[in-house]
PDB file of C-alpha atoms in Angstrom:
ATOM      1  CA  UNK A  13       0.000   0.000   0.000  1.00  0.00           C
ATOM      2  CA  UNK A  14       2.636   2.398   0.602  1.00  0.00           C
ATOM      3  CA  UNK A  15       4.518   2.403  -2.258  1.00  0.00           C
ATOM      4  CA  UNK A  16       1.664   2.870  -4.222  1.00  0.00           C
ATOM      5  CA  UNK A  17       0.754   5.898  -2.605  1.00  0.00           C
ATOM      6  CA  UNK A  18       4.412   7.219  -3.096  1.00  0.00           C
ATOM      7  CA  UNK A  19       3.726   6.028  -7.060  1.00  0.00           C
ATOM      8  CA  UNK A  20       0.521   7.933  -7.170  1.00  0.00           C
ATOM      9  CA  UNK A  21       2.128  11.194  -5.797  1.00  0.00           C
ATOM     10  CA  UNK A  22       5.182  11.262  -7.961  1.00  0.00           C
ATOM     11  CA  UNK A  23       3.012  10.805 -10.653  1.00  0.00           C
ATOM     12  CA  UNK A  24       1.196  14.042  -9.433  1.00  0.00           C
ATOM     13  CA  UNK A  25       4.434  15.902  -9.260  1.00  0.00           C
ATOM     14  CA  UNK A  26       5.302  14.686 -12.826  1.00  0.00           C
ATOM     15  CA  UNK A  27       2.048  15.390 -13.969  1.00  0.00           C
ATOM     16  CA  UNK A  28       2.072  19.139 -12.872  1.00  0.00           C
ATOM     17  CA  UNK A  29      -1.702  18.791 -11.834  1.00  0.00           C
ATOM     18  CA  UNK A  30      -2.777  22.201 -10.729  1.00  0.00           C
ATOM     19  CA  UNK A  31      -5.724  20.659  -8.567  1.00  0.00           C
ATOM     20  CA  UNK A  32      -4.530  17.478  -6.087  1.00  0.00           C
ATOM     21  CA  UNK A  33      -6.705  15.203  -4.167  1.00  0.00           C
ATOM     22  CA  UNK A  34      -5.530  13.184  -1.353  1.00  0.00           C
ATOM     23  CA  UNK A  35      -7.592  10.523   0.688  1.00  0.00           C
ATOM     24  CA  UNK A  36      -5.188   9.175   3.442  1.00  0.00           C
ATOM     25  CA  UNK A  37      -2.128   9.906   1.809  1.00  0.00           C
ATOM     26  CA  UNK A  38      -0.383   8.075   4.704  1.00  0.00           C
ATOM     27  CA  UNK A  39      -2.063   5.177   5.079  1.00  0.00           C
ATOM     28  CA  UNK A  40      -0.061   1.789   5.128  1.00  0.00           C
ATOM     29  CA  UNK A  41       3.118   3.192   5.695  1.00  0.00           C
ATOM     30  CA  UNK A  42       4.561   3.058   8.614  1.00  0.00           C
ATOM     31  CA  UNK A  43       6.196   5.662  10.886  1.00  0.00           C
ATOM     32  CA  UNK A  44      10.274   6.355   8.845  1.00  0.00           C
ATOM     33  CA  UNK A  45       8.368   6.184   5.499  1.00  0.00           C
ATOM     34  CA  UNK A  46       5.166   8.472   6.595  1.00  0.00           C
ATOM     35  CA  UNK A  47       8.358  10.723   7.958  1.00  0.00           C
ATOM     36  CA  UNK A  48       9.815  10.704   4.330  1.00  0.00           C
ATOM     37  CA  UNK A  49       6.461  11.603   2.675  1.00  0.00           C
ATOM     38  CA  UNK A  50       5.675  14.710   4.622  1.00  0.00           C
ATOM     39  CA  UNK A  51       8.411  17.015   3.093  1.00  0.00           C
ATOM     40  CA  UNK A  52       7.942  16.200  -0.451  1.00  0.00           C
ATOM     41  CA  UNK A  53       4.151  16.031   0.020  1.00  0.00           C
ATOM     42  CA  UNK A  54       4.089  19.754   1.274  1.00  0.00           C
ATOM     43  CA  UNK A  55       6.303  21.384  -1.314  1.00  0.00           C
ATOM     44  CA  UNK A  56       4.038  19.520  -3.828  1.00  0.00           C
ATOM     45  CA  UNK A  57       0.598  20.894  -2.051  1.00  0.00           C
ATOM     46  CA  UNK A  58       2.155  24.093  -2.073  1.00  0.00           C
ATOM     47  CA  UNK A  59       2.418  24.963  -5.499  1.00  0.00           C
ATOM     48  CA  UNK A  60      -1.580  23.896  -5.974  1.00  0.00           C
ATOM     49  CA  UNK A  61      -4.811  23.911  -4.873  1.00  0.00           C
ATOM     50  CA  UNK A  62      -4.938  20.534  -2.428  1.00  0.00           C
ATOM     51  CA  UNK A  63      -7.844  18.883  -0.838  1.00  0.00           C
ATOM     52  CA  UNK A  64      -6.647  16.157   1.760  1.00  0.00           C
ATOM     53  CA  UNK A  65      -8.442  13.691   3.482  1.00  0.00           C
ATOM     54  CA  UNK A  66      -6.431  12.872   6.448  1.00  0.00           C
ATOM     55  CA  UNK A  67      -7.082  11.478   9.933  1.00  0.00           C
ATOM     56  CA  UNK A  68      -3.090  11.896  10.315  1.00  0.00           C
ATOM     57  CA  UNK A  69      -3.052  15.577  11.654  1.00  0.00           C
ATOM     58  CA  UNK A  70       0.930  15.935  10.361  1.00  0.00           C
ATOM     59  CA  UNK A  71      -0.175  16.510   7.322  1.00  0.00           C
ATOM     60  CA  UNK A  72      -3.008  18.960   7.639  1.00  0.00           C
ATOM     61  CA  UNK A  73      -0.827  21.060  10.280  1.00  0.00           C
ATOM     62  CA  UNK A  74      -0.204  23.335   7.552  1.00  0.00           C
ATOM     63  CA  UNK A  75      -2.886  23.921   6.211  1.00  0.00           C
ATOM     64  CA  UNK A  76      -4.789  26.931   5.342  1.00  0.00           C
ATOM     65  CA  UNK A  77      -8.168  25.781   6.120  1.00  0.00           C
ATOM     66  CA  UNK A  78      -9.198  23.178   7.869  1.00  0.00           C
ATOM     67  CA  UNK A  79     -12.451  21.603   8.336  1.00  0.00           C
ATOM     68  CA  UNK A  80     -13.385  19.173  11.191  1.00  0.00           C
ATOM     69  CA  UNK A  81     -16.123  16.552  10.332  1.00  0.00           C
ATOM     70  CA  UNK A  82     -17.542  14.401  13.106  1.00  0.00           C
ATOM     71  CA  UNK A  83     -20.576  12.407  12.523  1.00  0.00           C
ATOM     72  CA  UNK A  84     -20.615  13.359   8.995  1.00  0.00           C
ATOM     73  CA  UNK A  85     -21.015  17.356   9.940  1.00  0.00           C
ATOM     74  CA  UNK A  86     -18.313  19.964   9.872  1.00  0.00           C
ATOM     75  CA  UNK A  87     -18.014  20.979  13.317  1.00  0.00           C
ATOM     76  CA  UNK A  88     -14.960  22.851  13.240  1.00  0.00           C
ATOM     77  CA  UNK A  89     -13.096  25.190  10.684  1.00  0.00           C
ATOM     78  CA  UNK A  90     -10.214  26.924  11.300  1.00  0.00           C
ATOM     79  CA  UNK A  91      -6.318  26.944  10.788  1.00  0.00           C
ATOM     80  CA  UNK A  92      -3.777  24.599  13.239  1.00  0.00           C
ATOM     81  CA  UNK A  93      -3.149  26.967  15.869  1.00  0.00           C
ATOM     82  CA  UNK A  94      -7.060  28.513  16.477  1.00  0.00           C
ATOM     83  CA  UNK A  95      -8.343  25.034  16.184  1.00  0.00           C
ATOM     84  CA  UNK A  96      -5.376  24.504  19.082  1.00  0.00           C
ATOM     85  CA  UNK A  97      -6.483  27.266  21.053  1.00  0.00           C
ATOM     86  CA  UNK A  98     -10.509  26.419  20.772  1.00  0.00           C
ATOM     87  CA  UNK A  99      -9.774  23.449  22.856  1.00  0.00           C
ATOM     88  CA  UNK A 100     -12.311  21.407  20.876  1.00  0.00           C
ATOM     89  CA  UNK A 101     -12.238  18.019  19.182  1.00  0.00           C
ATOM     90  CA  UNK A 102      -9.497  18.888  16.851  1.00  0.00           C
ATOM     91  CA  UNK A 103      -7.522  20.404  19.436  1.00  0.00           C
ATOM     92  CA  UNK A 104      -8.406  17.057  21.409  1.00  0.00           C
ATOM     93  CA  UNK A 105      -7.155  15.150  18.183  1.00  0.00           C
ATOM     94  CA  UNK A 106      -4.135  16.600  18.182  1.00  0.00           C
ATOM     95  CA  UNK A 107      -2.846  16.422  21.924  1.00  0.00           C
ATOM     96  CA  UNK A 108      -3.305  12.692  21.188  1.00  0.00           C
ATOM     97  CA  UNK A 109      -1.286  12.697  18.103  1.00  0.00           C
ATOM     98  CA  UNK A 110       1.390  15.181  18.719  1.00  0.00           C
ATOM     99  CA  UNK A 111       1.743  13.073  22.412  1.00  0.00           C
ATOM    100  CA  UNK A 112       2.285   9.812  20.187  1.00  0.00           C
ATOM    101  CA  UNK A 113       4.922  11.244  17.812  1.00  0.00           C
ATOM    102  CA  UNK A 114       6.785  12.491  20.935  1.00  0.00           C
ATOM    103  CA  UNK A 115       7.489   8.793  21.690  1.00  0.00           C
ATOM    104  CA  UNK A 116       8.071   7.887  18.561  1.00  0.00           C
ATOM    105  CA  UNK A 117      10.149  11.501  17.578  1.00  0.00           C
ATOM    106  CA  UNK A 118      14.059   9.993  17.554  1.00  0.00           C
ATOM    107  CA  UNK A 119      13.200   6.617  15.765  1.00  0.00           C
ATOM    108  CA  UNK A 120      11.039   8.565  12.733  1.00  0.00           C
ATOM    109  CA  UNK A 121      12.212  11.554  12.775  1.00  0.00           C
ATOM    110  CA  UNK A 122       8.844  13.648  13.085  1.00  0.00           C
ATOM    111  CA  UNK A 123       8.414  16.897  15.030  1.00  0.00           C
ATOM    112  CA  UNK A 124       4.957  17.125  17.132  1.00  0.00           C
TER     113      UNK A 124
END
């Protein structure tokens, strides 16, 4: 699985598509390789419009709008840090990510 999502995203970059959609980009790969993507994924987000559909926070930290759906519903929208500071379920989301990657920050390499 994830070297087929590495596949489909270098064929994005090759492709020059101005409008990228990504569902899970990090699914199936595990914590080094999900490490390796993040860099390359954001430099090619940020030279087009990107949509990503992500339940791994890491990559939507950046972001310049994101939108919080629970139950089907957006229930939050927001950058990072106000979603942070609102204290509610995406702030909630990412206390429990960002305190996983801590544990795991020396052997993959990823900043909370």
């Amino acid at each position: 699985g994830g070297q087929r999502q590495r596949l489909a995203i270098a064929r994005a970059l090759v492709a020059g598509a101005p409008l990228l959609v990504l569902d899970e980009p990090s699914t199936g790969l595990d914590a080094e390789a999900r490490a390796a993507l993040v860099a390359p994924l954001r430099k090619l987000m940020r030279e087009r419009t990107s949509i990503v559909v992500s339940h791994d926070l890491l990559l939507t930290r950046g972001a310049d709008l994101i939108a919080v759906m629970d139950g089907g519903r957006i229930v939050e929208r927001g950058g990072h840090d106000d979603l942070v500071e609102a204290g509610g379920l995406y702030a909630r989301l990412w206390a429990s990510q960002s305190g996983a990657r801590e544990e795991t920050a020396g052997l993959a390499g990823i900043a909370p």
